[in-house]
Amino acid sequence: MMMIKDFGAVVVSAWEGLRPMTKKMLVGQMESSSANTSSNQKLKYSYDAHADWELSRLLSAVDEQTRKAAATHDFELLDELAQLAETTARVLEAQSGSAEVFIQLAERAIKRHDYNKLDKLSDRLFERFSAGEIAEIVRQTEYPQIRAIAYETLSLLPVSTVAPLLDDPLYTDIAANALEQKAYEYESDEAREVLDQYDRGIESQEA
């Protein structure tokens, strides 16, 4: 097996930027995968927003190095990079609740035409992400497929979790669109009422 130093400067730099606990988590995941441990096994490591950032940065570096290795047809390196990328992505998929990370993972799935992965990511979005983070995905992504997934997820959330976003100037239009989808595609009287109240409030402010 290759050492990290053989993976190129970009990956080495990202790896060296990991905290010891994050390295331990990744190594543990790689070892459990090689031992055919169930991928659904819960991580026994602490996870925080900094680990999110570290792993996202590492995944970007591995993907960049993968493109370079593909150009030189270094198949041994490609195999090793693929294992590291898959492990890193799997941890992020299982743990992250970040809009930026979701976009990164969803873009990777789209570029690879891996629509099964995209479906699984959509499930994670519904299960774990806050309404605010989902709205942030809509705001940030340039991919219409990802925007559609985020809107669909917002429209499936309880009205009570989406309605507060109407008061945030960053997300007002996004929340209104999601509530309209919920009101008319899913025939939600509650969503219609919230939209009516919001419209009346706007009209009174303009009067």
PDB file of C-alpha atoms in Angstrom:
ATOM      1  CA  MET A   1       0.000   0.000   0.000  1.00  0.00           C
ATOM      2  CA  MET A   2       1.234   3.481  -0.869  1.00  0.00           C
ATOM      3  CA  MET A   3       2.046   6.049   1.805  1.00  0.00           C
ATOM      4  CA  ILE A   4       0.352   9.454   1.941  1.00  0.00           C
ATOM      5  CA  LYS A   5       3.602  11.055   0.772  1.00  0.00           C
ATOM      6  CA  ASP A   6       3.179   9.235  -2.547  1.00  0.00           C
ATOM      7  CA  PHE A   7      -0.193  10.893  -3.186  1.00  0.00           C
ATOM      8  CA  GLY A   8       1.166  14.255  -4.295  1.00  0.00           C
ATOM      9  CA  ALA A   9       1.788  17.600  -2.619  1.00  0.00           C
ATOM     10  CA  VAL A  10      -1.842  18.739  -2.603  1.00  0.00           C
ATOM     11  CA  VAL A  11      -3.045  15.626  -0.767  1.00  0.00           C
ATOM     12  CA  VAL A  12      -0.045  15.631   1.573  1.00  0.00           C
ATOM     13  CA  SER A  13      -0.771  19.246   2.539  1.00  0.00           C
ATOM     14  CA  ALA A  14      -4.444  18.498   3.227  1.00  0.00           C
ATOM     15  CA  TRP A  15      -3.571  15.335   5.177  1.00  0.00           C
ATOM     16  CA  GLU A  16      -1.011  17.160   7.320  1.00  0.00           C
ATOM     17  CA  GLY A  17      -3.681  19.745   8.101  1.00  0.00           C
ATOM     18  CA  LEU A  18      -5.883  17.116   9.750  1.00  0.00           C
ATOM     19  CA  ARG A  19      -6.000  16.972  13.513  1.00  0.00           C
ATOM     20  CA  PRO A  20      -4.869  13.673  15.081  1.00  0.00           C
ATOM     21  CA  MET A  21      -8.476  12.766  15.977  1.00  0.00           C
ATOM     22  CA  THR A  22      -9.574  13.259  12.379  1.00  0.00           C
ATOM     23  CA  LYS A  23      -6.714  11.139  11.045  1.00  0.00           C
ATOM     24  CA  LYS A  24      -7.575   8.426  13.558  1.00  0.00           C
ATOM     25  CA  MET A  25     -11.196   8.490  12.431  1.00  0.00           C
ATOM     26  CA  LEU A  26     -10.261   8.141   8.751  1.00  0.00           C
ATOM     27  CA  VAL A  27      -7.727   5.388   9.353  1.00  0.00           C
ATOM     28  CA  GLY A  28     -10.269   3.526  11.478  1.00  0.00           C
ATOM     29  CA  GLN A  29     -12.817   3.783   8.691  1.00  0.00           C
ATOM     30  CA  MET A  30     -10.356   2.534   6.074  1.00  0.00           C
ATOM     31  CA  GLU A  31      -9.354  -0.398   8.267  1.00  0.00           C
ATOM     32  CA  SER A  32     -12.977  -1.335   8.954  1.00  0.00           C
ATOM     33  CA  SER A  33     -13.719  -1.218   5.225  1.00  0.00           C
ATOM     34  CA  SER A  34     -10.798  -3.471   4.386  1.00  0.00           C
ATOM     35  CA  ALA A  35     -11.985  -5.874   7.076  1.00  0.00           C
ATOM     36  CA  ASN A  36     -15.434  -5.955   5.430  1.00  0.00           C
ATOM     37  CA  THR A  37     -17.048  -4.301   8.408  1.00  0.00           C
ATOM     38  CA  SER A  38     -20.579  -3.066   7.703  1.00  0.00           C
ATOM     39  CA  SER A  39     -20.482   0.417   6.205  1.00  0.00           C
ATOM     40  CA  ASN A  40     -23.559   1.198   8.276  1.00  0.00           C
ATOM     41  CA  GLN A  41     -21.633   0.777  11.502  1.00  0.00           C
ATOM     42  CA  LYS A  42     -21.817   3.968  13.521  1.00  0.00           C
ATOM     43  CA  LEU A  43     -18.620   5.945  13.883  1.00  0.00           C
ATOM     44  CA  LYS A  44     -17.089   5.699  17.327  1.00  0.00           C
ATOM     45  CA  TYR A  45     -15.307   9.017  17.027  1.00  0.00           C
ATOM     46  CA  SER A  46     -16.291  12.549  17.919  1.00  0.00           C
ATOM     47  CA  TYR A  47     -17.227  14.749  14.978  1.00  0.00           C
ATOM     48  CA  ASP A  48     -17.503  18.511  14.807  1.00  0.00           C
ATOM     49  CA  ALA A  49     -17.651  21.398  12.354  1.00  0.00           C
ATOM     50  CA  HIS A  50     -13.861  21.543  12.116  1.00  0.00           C
ATOM     51  CA  ALA A  51     -13.707  17.878  11.092  1.00  0.00           C
ATOM     52  CA  ASP A  52     -16.294  18.741   8.452  1.00  0.00           C
ATOM     53  CA  TRP A  53     -14.016  21.427   7.039  1.00  0.00           C
ATOM     54  CA  GLU A  54     -10.890  19.232   7.256  1.00  0.00           C
ATOM     55  CA  LEU A  55     -12.467  16.296   5.430  1.00  0.00           C
ATOM     56  CA  SER A  56     -14.073  18.504   2.790  1.00  0.00           C
ATOM     57  CA  ARG A  57     -10.678  20.038   2.062  1.00  0.00           C
ATOM     58  CA  LEU A  58      -9.046  16.609   1.920  1.00  0.00           C
ATOM     59  CA  LEU A  59     -11.704  15.294  -0.463  1.00  0.00           C
ATOM     60  CA  SER A  60     -11.165  18.264  -2.785  1.00  0.00           C
ATOM     61  CA  ALA A  61      -7.413  17.610  -2.748  1.00  0.00           C
ATOM     62  CA  VAL A  62      -7.867  13.896  -3.474  1.00  0.00           C
ATOM     63  CA  ASP A  63     -10.229  14.654  -6.344  1.00  0.00           C
ATOM     64  CA  GLU A  64      -7.731  17.126  -7.787  1.00  0.00           C
ATOM     65  CA  GLN A  65      -4.906  14.596  -7.536  1.00  0.00           C
ATOM     66  CA  THR A  66      -7.151  11.919  -9.070  1.00  0.00           C
ATOM     67  CA  ARG A  67      -7.624  14.046 -12.178  1.00  0.00           C
ATOM     68  CA  LYS A  68      -3.847  14.426 -12.486  1.00  0.00           C
ATOM     69  CA  ALA A  69      -3.235  10.697 -11.980  1.00  0.00           C
ATOM     70  CA  ALA A  70      -5.870   9.860 -14.591  1.00  0.00           C
ATOM     71  CA  ALA A  71      -4.054  12.014 -17.116  1.00  0.00           C
ATOM     72  CA  THR A  72      -0.829  10.058 -16.535  1.00  0.00           C
ATOM     73  CA  HIS A  73      -2.595   6.655 -16.401  1.00  0.00           C
ATOM     74  CA  ASP A  74      -1.088   5.885 -12.993  1.00  0.00           C
ATOM     75  CA  PHE A  75      -3.545   3.122 -12.164  1.00  0.00           C
ATOM     76  CA  GLU A  76      -1.939   2.069  -8.872  1.00  0.00           C
ATOM     77  CA  LEU A  77      -2.161   5.630  -7.598  1.00  0.00           C
ATOM     78  CA  LEU A  78      -5.719   5.921  -8.885  1.00  0.00           C
ATOM     79  CA  ASP A  79      -6.777   2.846  -6.901  1.00  0.00           C
ATOM     80  CA  GLU A  80      -5.243   4.195  -3.706  1.00  0.00           C
ATOM     81  CA  LEU A  81      -6.756   7.644  -4.212  1.00  0.00           C
ATOM     82  CA  ALA A  82     -10.148   6.097  -4.903  1.00  0.00           C
ATOM     83  CA  GLN A  83     -10.034   4.247  -1.588  1.00  0.00           C
ATOM     84  CA  LEU A  84      -9.125   7.424   0.314  1.00  0.00           C
ATOM     85  CA  ALA A  85     -11.765   9.461  -1.538  1.00  0.00           C
ATOM     86  CA  GLU A  86     -14.481   6.874  -0.911  1.00  0.00           C
ATOM     87  CA  THR A  87     -13.667   6.689   2.796  1.00  0.00           C
ATOM     88  CA  THR A  88     -13.584  10.470   3.179  1.00  0.00           C
ATOM     89  CA  ALA A  89     -16.836  10.915   1.263  1.00  0.00           C
ATOM     90  CA  ARG A  90     -18.524   8.163   3.280  1.00  0.00           C
ATOM     91  CA  VAL A  91     -17.667   9.875   6.569  1.00  0.00           C
ATOM     92  CA  LEU A  92     -18.940  13.213   5.258  1.00  0.00           C
ATOM     93  CA  GLU A  93     -22.148  11.605   3.989  1.00  0.00           C
ATOM     94  CA  ALA A  94     -22.749   9.972   7.356  1.00  0.00           C
ATOM     95  CA  GLN A  95     -21.893  12.948   9.565  1.00  0.00           C
ATOM     96  CA  SER A  96     -22.120  16.312   7.815  1.00  0.00           C
ATOM     97  CA  GLY A  97     -25.029  18.720   8.074  1.00  0.00           C
ATOM     98  CA  SER A  98     -23.297  21.449   6.084  1.00  0.00           C
ATOM     99  CA  ALA A  99     -24.743  23.021   2.940  1.00  0.00           C
ATOM    100  CA  GLU A 100     -21.294  23.407   1.408  1.00  0.00           C
ATOM    101  CA  VAL A 101     -20.397  19.771   1.985  1.00  0.00           C
ATOM    102  CA  PHE A 102     -23.731  18.561   0.620  1.00  0.00           C
ATOM    103  CA  ILE A 103     -23.154  20.562  -2.565  1.00  0.00           C
ATOM    104  CA  GLN A 104     -19.638  19.133  -2.865  1.00  0.00           C
ATOM    105  CA  LEU A 105     -20.879  15.546  -2.488  1.00  0.00           C
ATOM    106  CA  ALA A 106     -23.861  16.045  -4.776  1.00  0.00           C
ATOM    107  CA  GLU A 107     -21.692  17.617  -7.487  1.00  0.00           C
ATOM    108  CA  ARG A 108     -19.335  14.632  -7.293  1.00  0.00           C
ATOM    109  CA  ALA A 109     -22.276  12.258  -7.731  1.00  0.00           C
ATOM    110  CA  ILE A 110     -23.612  14.194 -10.726  1.00  0.00           C
ATOM    111  CA  LYS A 111     -20.218  14.346 -12.427  1.00  0.00           C
ATOM    112  CA  ARG A 112     -19.905  10.581 -11.976  1.00  0.00           C
ATOM    113  CA  HIS A 113     -23.484   9.981 -13.163  1.00  0.00           C
ATOM    114  CA  ASP A 114     -24.017   8.188  -9.852  1.00  0.00           C
ATOM    115  CA  TYR A 115     -27.731   8.851  -9.405  1.00  0.00           C
ATOM    116  CA  ASN A 116     -28.110   6.131  -6.796  1.00  0.00           C
ATOM    117  CA  LYS A 117     -25.663   8.083  -4.651  1.00  0.00           C
ATOM    118  CA  LEU A 118     -27.597  11.275  -5.348  1.00  0.00           C
ATOM    119  CA  ASP A 119     -30.787   9.589  -4.116  1.00  0.00           C
ATOM    120  CA  LYS A 120     -29.051   8.513  -0.916  1.00  0.00           C
ATOM    121  CA  LEU A 121     -27.754  12.040  -0.393  1.00  0.00           C
ATOM    122  CA  SER A 122     -31.302  13.327  -0.817  1.00  0.00           C
ATOM    123  CA  ASP A 123     -32.434  10.982   1.948  1.00  0.00           C
ATOM    124  CA  ARG A 124     -29.656  12.281   4.200  1.00  0.00           C
ATOM    125  CA  LEU A 125     -30.733  15.842   3.440  1.00  0.00           C
ATOM    126  CA  PHE A 126     -34.236  15.140   4.719  1.00  0.00           C
ATOM    127  CA  GLU A 127     -33.055  13.153   7.745  1.00  0.00           C
ATOM    128  CA  ARG A 128     -30.329  15.414   9.090  1.00  0.00           C
ATOM    129  CA  PHE A 129     -30.260  18.948   7.678  1.00  0.00           C
ATOM    130  CA  SER A 130     -31.945  21.999   9.153  1.00  0.00           C
ATOM    131  CA  ALA A 131     -34.324  24.071   7.041  1.00  0.00           C
ATOM    132  CA  GLY A 132     -31.767  26.884   7.074  1.00  0.00           C
ATOM    133  CA  GLU A 133     -28.977  24.684   5.717  1.00  0.00           C
ATOM    134  CA  ILE A 134     -31.259  23.325   3.001  1.00  0.00           C
ATOM    135  CA  ALA A 135     -32.194  26.871   1.998  1.00  0.00           C
ATOM    136  CA  GLU A 136     -28.491  27.681   1.919  1.00  0.00           C
ATOM    137  CA  ILE A 137     -27.986  24.830  -0.553  1.00  0.00           C
ATOM    138  CA  VAL A 138     -30.599  26.424  -2.824  1.00  0.00           C
ATOM    139  CA  ARG A 139     -28.860  29.783  -2.478  1.00  0.00           C
ATOM    140  CA  GLN A 140     -25.337  28.520  -3.150  1.00  0.00           C
ATOM    141  CA  THR A 141     -25.563  25.773  -5.746  1.00  0.00           C
ATOM    142  CA  GLU A 142     -25.189  26.393  -9.457  1.00  0.00           C
ATOM    143  CA  TYR A 143     -26.616  22.969 -10.332  1.00  0.00           C
ATOM    144  CA  PRO A 144     -30.343  22.913 -11.131  1.00  0.00           C
ATOM    145  CA  GLN A 145     -30.531  19.233 -10.084  1.00  0.00           C
ATOM    146  CA  ILE A 146     -29.220  20.047  -6.608  1.00  0.00           C
ATOM    147  CA  ARG A 147     -31.482  23.072  -6.302  1.00  0.00           C
ATOM    148  CA  ALA A 148     -34.481  20.923  -7.223  1.00  0.00           C
ATOM    149  CA  ILE A 149     -33.559  18.311  -4.598  1.00  0.00           C
ATOM    150  CA  ALA A 150     -33.220  20.999  -1.932  1.00  0.00           C
ATOM    151  CA  TYR A 151     -36.545  22.614  -2.840  1.00  0.00           C
ATOM    152  CA  GLU A 152     -38.261  19.232  -2.836  1.00  0.00           C
ATOM    153  CA  THR A 153     -36.845  18.490   0.615  1.00  0.00           C
ATOM    154  CA  LEU A 154     -37.932  21.871   1.976  1.00  0.00           C
ATOM    155  CA  SER A 155     -41.439  21.266   0.688  1.00  0.00           C
ATOM    156  CA  LEU A 156     -41.572  17.986   2.616  1.00  0.00           C
ATOM    157  CA  LEU A 157     -40.594  19.557   5.943  1.00  0.00           C
ATOM    158  CA  PRO A 158     -43.208  20.696   8.465  1.00  0.00           C
ATOM    159  CA  VAL A 159     -44.511  24.183   7.720  1.00  0.00           C
ATOM    160  CA  SER A 160     -43.404  25.276  11.201  1.00  0.00           C
ATOM    161  CA  THR A 161     -39.746  24.660  10.337  1.00  0.00           C
ATOM    162  CA  VAL A 162     -39.840  26.467   6.978  1.00  0.00           C
ATOM    163  CA  ALA A 163     -42.036  29.466   7.846  1.00  0.00           C
ATOM    164  CA  PRO A 164     -39.411  31.235  10.037  1.00  0.00           C
ATOM    165  CA  LEU A 165     -37.175  31.532   6.962  1.00  0.00           C
ATOM    166  CA  LEU A 166     -39.683  34.007   5.499  1.00  0.00           C
ATOM    167  CA  ASP A 167     -38.319  36.544   7.988  1.00  0.00           C
ATOM    168  CA  ASP A 168     -34.712  36.088   6.836  1.00  0.00           C
ATOM    169  CA  PRO A 169     -33.930  38.329   3.831  1.00  0.00           C
ATOM    170  CA  LEU A 170     -31.453  35.735   2.529  1.00  0.00           C
ATOM    171  CA  TYR A 171     -34.078  33.024   2.352  1.00  0.00           C
ATOM    172  CA  THR A 172     -37.436  34.818   1.996  1.00  0.00           C
ATOM    173  CA  ASP A 173     -37.940  33.930  -1.664  1.00  0.00           C
ATOM    174  CA  ILE A 174     -36.657  30.385  -1.163  1.00  0.00           C
ATOM    175  CA  ALA A 175     -39.026  29.779   1.751  1.00  0.00           C
ATOM    176  CA  ALA A 176     -41.956  31.262  -0.151  1.00  0.00           C
ATOM    177  CA  ASN A 177     -41.265  29.055  -3.160  1.00  0.00           C
ATOM    178  CA  ALA A 178     -40.999  25.938  -0.970  1.00  0.00           C
ATOM    179  CA  LEU A 179     -44.225  26.789   0.843  1.00  0.00           C
ATOM    180  CA  GLU A 180     -45.989  27.385  -2.475  1.00  0.00           C
ATOM    181  CA  GLN A 181     -44.845  23.960  -3.627  1.00  0.00           C
ATOM    182  CA  LYS A 182     -46.127  22.457  -0.380  1.00  0.00           C
ATOM    183  CA  ALA A 183     -49.406  24.366  -0.641  1.00  0.00           C
ATOM    184  CA  TYR A 184     -50.286  23.543  -4.212  1.00  0.00           C
ATOM    185  CA  GLU A 185     -48.463  20.319  -5.081  1.00  0.00           C
ATOM    186  CA  TYR A 186     -49.069  18.711  -1.686  1.00  0.00           C
ATOM    187  CA  GLU A 187     -52.347  20.528  -0.982  1.00  0.00           C
ATOM    188  CA  SER A 188     -51.261  21.835   2.407  1.00  0.00           C
ATOM    189  CA  ASP A 189     -53.854  24.205   3.883  1.00  0.00           C
ATOM    190  CA  GLU A 190     -51.366  25.154   6.598  1.00  0.00           C
ATOM    191  CA  ALA A 191     -48.795  26.268   4.012  1.00  0.00           C
ATOM    192  CA  ARG A 192     -51.443  28.299   2.159  1.00  0.00           C
ATOM    193  CA  GLU A 193     -52.460  30.013   5.380  1.00  0.00           C
ATOM    194  CA  VAL A 194     -48.872  30.926   6.234  1.00  0.00           C
ATOM    195  CA  LEU A 195     -48.368  32.366   2.741  1.00  0.00           C
ATOM    196  CA  ASP A 196     -51.609  34.331   2.991  1.00  0.00           C
ATOM    197  CA  GLN A 197     -50.540  35.764   6.342  1.00  0.00           C
ATOM    198  CA  TYR A 198     -47.151  36.664   4.934  1.00  0.00           C
ATOM    199  CA  ASP A 199     -48.700  38.377   1.904  1.00  0.00           C
ATOM    200  CA  ARG A 200     -51.073  40.337   4.138  1.00  0.00           C
ATOM    201  CA  GLY A 201     -48.125  41.444   6.236  1.00  0.00           C
ATOM    202  CA  ILE A 202     -46.272  42.681   3.142  1.00  0.00           C
ATOM    203  CA  GLU A 203     -49.361  44.537   1.935  1.00  0.00           C
ATOM    204  CA  SER A 204     -49.825  46.260   5.293  1.00  0.00           C
ATOM    205  CA  GLN A 205     -46.186  47.380   5.286  1.00  0.00           C
ATOM    206  CA  GLU A 206     -46.552  48.828   1.807  1.00  0.00           C
ATOM    207  CA  ALA A 207     -49.826  50.592   2.588  1.00  0.00           C
TER     208      ALA A 207
END
